Tab-separated table of C-alpha atoms in Angstrom:
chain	number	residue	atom	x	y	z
A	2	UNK	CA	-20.266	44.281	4.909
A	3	UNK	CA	-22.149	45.521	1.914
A	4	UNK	CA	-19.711	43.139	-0.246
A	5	UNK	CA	-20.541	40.076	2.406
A	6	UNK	CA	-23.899	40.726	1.529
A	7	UNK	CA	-23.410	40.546	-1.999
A	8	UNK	CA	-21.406	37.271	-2.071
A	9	UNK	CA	-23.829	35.568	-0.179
A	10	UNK	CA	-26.606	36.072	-2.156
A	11	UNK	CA	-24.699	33.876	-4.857
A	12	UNK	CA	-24.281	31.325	-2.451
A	13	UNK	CA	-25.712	28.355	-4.492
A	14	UNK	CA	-22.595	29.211	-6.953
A	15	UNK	CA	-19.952	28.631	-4.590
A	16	UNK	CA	-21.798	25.532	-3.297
A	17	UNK	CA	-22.078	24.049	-7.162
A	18	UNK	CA	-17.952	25.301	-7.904
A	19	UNK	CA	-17.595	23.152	-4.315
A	20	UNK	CA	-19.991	19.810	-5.336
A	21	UNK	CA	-18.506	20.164	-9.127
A	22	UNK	CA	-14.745	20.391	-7.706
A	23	UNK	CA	-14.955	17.704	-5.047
A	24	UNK	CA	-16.701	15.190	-7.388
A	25	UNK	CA	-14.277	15.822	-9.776
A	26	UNK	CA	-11.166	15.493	-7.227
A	27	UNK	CA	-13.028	11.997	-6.190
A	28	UNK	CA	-13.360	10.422	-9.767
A	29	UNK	CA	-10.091	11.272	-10.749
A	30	UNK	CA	-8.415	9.608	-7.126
A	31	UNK	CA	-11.237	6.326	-8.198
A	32	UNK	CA	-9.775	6.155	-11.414
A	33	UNK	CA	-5.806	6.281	-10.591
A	34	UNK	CA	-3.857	3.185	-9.986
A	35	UNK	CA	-2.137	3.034	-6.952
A	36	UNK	CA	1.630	3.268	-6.054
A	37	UNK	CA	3.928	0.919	-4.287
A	38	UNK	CA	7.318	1.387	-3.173
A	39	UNK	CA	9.537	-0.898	-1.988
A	40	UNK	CA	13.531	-0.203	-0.012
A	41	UNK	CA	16.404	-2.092	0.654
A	42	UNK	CA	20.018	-1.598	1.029
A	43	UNK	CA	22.978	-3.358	0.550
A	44	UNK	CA	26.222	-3.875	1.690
A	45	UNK	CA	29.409	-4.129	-1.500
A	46	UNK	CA	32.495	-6.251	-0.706
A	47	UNK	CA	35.566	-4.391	-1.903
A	48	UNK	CA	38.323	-7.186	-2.318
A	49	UNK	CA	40.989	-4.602	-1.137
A	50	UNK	CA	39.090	-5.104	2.131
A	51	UNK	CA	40.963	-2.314	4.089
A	52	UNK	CA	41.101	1.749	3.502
A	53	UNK	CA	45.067	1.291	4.144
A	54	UNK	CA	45.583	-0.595	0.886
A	55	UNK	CA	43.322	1.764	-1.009
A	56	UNK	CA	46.340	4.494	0.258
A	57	UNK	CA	49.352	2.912	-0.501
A	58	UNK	CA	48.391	1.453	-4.134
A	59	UNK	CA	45.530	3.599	-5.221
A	60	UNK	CA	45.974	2.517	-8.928
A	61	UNK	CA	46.094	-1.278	-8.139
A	62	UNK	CA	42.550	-1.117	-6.087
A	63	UNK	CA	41.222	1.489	-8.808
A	64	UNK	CA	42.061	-1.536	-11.191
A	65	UNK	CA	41.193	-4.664	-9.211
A	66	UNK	CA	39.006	-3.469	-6.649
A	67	UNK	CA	34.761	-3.532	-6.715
A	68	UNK	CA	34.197	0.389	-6.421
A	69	UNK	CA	30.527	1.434	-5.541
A	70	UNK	CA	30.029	3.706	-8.609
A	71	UNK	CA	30.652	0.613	-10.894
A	72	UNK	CA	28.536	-1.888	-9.072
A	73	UNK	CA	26.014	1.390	-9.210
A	74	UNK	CA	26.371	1.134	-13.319
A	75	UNK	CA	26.111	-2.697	-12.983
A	76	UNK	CA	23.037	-2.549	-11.361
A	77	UNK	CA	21.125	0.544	-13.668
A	78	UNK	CA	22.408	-2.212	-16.701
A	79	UNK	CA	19.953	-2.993	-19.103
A	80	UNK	CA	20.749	-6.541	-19.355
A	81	UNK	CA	20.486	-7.438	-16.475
A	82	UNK	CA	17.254	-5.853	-15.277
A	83	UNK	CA	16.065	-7.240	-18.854
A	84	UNK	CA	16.973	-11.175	-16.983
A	85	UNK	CA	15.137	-9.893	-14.220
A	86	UNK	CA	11.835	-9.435	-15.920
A	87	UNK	CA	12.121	-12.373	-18.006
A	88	UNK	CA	12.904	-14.839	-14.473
A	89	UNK	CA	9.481	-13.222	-13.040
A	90	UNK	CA	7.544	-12.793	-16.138
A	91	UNK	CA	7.074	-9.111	-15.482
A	92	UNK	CA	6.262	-8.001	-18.775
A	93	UNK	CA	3.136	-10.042	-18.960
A	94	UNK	CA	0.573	-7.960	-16.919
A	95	UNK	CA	-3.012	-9.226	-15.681
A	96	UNK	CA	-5.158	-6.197	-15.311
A	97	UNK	CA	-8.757	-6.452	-14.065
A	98	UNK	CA	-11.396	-3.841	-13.229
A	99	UNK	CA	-12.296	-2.602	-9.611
A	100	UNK	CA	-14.702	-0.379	-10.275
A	101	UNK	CA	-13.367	2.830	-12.268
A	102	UNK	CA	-9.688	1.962	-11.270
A	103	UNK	CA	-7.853	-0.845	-13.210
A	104	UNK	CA	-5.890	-2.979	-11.202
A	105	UNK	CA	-2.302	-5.084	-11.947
A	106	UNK	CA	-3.331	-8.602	-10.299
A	107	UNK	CA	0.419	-10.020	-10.991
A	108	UNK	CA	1.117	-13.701	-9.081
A	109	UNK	CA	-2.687	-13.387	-7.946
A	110	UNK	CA	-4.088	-13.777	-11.518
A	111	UNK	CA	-6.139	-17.021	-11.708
A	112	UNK	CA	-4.332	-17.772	-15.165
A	113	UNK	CA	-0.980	-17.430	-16.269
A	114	UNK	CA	-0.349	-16.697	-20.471
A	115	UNK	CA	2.691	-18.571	-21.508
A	116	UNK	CA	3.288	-16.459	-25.451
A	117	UNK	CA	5.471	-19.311	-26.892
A	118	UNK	CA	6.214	-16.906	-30.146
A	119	UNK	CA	6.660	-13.654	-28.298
A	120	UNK	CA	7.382	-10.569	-30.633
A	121	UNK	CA	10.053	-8.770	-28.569
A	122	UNK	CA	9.415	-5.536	-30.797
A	123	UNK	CA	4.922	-5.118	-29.977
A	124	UNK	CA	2.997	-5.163	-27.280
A	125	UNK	CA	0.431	-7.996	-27.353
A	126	UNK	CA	-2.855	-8.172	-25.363
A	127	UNK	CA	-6.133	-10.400	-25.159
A	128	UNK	CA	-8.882	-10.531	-23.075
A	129	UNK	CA	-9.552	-14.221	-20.602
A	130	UNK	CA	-12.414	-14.485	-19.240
A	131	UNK	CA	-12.970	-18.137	-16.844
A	132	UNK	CA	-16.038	-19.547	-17.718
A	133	UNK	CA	-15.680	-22.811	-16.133
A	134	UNK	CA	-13.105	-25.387	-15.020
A	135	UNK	CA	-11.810	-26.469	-17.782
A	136	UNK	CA	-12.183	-23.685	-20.430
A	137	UNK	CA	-11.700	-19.771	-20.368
A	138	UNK	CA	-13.285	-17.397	-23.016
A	139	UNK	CA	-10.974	-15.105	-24.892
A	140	UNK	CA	-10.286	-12.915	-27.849
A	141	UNK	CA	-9.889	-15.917	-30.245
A	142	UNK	CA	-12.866	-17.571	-28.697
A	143	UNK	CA	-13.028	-20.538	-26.017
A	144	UNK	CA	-10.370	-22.154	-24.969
A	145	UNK	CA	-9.292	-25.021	-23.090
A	146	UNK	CA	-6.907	-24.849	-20.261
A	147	UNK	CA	-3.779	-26.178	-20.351
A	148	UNK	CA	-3.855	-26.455	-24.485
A	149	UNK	CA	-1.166	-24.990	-26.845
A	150	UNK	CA	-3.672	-22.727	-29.085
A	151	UNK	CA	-3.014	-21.023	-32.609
A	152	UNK	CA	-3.340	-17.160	-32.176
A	153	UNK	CA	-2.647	-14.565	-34.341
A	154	UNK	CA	-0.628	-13.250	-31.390
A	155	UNK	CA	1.297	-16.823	-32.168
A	156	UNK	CA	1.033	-20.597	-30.183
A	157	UNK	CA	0.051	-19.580	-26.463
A	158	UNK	CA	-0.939	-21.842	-23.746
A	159	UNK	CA	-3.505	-20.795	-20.879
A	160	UNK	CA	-2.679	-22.272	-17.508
A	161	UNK	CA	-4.696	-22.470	-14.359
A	162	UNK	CA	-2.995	-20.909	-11.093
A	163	UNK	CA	-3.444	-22.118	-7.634
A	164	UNK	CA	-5.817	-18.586	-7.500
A	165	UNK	CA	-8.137	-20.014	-10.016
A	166	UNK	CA	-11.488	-20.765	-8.647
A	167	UNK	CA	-15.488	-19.861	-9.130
A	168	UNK	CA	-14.924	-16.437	-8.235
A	169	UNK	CA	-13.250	-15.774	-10.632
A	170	UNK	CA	-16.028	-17.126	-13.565
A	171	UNK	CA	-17.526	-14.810	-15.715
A	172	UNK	CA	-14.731	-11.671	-14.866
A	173	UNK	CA	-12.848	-10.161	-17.448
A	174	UNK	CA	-8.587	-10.252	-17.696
A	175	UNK	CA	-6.965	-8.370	-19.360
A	176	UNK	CA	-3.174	-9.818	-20.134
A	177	UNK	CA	-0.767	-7.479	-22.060
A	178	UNK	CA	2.555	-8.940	-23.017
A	179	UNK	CA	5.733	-5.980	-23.072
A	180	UNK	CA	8.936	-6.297	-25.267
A	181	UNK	CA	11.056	-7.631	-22.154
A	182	UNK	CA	13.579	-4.527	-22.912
A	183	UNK	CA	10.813	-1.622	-22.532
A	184	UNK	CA	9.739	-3.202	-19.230
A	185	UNK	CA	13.342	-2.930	-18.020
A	186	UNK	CA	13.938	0.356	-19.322
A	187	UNK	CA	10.539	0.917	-17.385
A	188	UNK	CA	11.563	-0.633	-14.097
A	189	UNK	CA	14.957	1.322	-14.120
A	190	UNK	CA	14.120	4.784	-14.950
A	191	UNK	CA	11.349	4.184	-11.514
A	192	UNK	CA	14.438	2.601	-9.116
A	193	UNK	CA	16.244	4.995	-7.216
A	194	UNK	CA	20.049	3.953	-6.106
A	195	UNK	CA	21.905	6.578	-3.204
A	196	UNK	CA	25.070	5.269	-1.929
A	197	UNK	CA	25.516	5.455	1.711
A	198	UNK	CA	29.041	5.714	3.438
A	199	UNK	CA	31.703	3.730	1.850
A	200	UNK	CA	30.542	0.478	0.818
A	201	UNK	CA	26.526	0.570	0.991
A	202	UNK	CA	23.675	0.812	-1.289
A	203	UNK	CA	20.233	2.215	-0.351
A	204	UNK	CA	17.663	1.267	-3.214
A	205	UNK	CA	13.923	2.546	-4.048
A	206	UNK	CA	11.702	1.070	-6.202
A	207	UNK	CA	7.836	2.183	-7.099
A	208	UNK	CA	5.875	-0.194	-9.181
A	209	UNK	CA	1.862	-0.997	-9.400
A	210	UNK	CA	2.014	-4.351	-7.469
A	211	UNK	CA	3.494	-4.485	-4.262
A	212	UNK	CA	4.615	-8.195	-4.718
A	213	UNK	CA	5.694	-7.245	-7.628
A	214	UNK	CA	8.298	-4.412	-6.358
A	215	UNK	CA	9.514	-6.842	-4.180
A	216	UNK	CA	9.865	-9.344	-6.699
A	217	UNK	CA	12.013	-7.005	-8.828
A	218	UNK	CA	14.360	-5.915	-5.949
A	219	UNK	CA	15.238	-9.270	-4.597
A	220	UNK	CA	15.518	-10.864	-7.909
A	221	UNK	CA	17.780	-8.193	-9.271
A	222	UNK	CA	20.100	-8.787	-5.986
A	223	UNK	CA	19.945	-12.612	-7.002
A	224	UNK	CA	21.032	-12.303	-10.023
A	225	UNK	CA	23.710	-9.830	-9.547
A	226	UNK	CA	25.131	-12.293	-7.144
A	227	UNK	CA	25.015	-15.206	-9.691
A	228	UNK	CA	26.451	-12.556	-12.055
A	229	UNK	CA	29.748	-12.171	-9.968
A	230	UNK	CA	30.155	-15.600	-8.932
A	231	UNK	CA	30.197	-16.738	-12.319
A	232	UNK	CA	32.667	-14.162	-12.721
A	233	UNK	CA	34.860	-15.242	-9.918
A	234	UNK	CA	34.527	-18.441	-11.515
A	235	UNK	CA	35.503	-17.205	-14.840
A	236	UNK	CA	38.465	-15.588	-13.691
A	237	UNK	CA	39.677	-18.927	-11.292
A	238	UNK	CA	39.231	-20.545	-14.749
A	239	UNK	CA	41.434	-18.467	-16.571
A	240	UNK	CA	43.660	-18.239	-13.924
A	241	UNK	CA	44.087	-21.847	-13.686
A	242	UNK	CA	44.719	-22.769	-17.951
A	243	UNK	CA	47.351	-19.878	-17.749
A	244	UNK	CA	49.321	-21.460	-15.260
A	245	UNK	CA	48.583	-24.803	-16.936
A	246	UNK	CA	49.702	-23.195	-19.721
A	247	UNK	CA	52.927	-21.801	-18.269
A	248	UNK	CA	53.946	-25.214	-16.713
A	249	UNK	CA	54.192	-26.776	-19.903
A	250	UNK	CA	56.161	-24.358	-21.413
């Protein structure tokens, strides 16, 4: 009791280590950027088709047939998430400030940066600021929309979105342009890929923009698709001249 006694005369200590603790905890959670995740799964066509063919030639489906594990490696490829963020333009960001936290605006941006010299090896970045209808402010001064402009960033052209309106005068963007192959390395090592029963494919992405993470999933299942029917395509191809090739002989 004594020791109650004692502790509670120092009670305006505990109530500062409580104020000091909880503002802290409060600026930090203002100041983070938030998290999106996205799911979706998918089902892989094995042209064996049936587990009975898989048993009686093993090595031939091994060979010919679309296992999950590869199509896991196809998808975790480099390449192809690096087409990915070039066919959304996800390695130009447009960050703006709400409040302490910095925010990634993506398709809502009111202008979109077109770098027409893009250094795949630096990050790039300037500041556009819409000042009126026709013109934005930026690092290199004003500029007019819609212009090719000299930069020491190289030839970019400023274009109005369907999101750019008076709201948006007078507030700061900030657009960073990635090297297309960091932003991919990026988007991979935050995608998670479980295989589920024989022939499906549960996938998790987290990103900053929840378009965005959408974006990135369905796009990467488009292209994969266009991937492997221009490979079917290839292959009828080939197929095709060697048979030419045999009927002349």
């Amino acid at each position: 009791l004594d020791l109650f006694f004692y502790f509670l005369s120092y009670w305006y200590w505990f109530l500062l280590c409580v104020l000091l603790c909880g503002g802290y905890a409060a600026y930090k959670y203002a100041k983070s950027t938030f998290s999106y995740r996205a799911d979706a799964s998918i089902m892989i066509k094995d042209p064996s088709n049936t587990r009975m063919v898989a048993r009686l030639d093993s090595y031939s489906n091994l060979i010919n047939g679309t296992t999950v594990s590869n199509e896991i490696l196809q998808f975790q490829s480099k390449s192809l998430m690096s087409d990915v963020v070039r066919r959304i333009d996800a390695n130009v960001n447009y960050q703006v400030k709400d409040r302490l936290r910095t925010m990634e605006v993506y398709t809502d941006s009111p202008v979109k940066v077109v770098f027409l010299d893009p250094n795949e090896r630096e990050y790039s970045s300037l500041v556009v600021t819409p000042v009126n209808e026709n013109e934005v402010k930026t690092s290199f001064g004003t500029i007019a929309l819609n212009d090719t402009v000299s930069t020491s960033l190289g030839r970019i052209i400023i274009l109005p979105t369907s999101n750019y309106s008076q709201n948006w005068y007078h507030k700061d963007i900030n657009v960073v342009y990635s090297p297309v192959k960091d932003v991919a390395v990026g988007f991979l090592s935050h995608m998670a890929i479980r295989p589920q029963g024989d022939n499906i494919l549960k996938f998790s992405l987290q990103d900053v923009n929840r378009k965005r993470v959408v974006d990135v999933l369905n796009t990467l299942f488009d292209m994969y698709n266009e991937a492997a029917i221009e490979d079917k395509n290839q292959v009828a191809l080939n197929t095709a001249a060697f048979i030419e090739e045999r009927l002349k002989v």
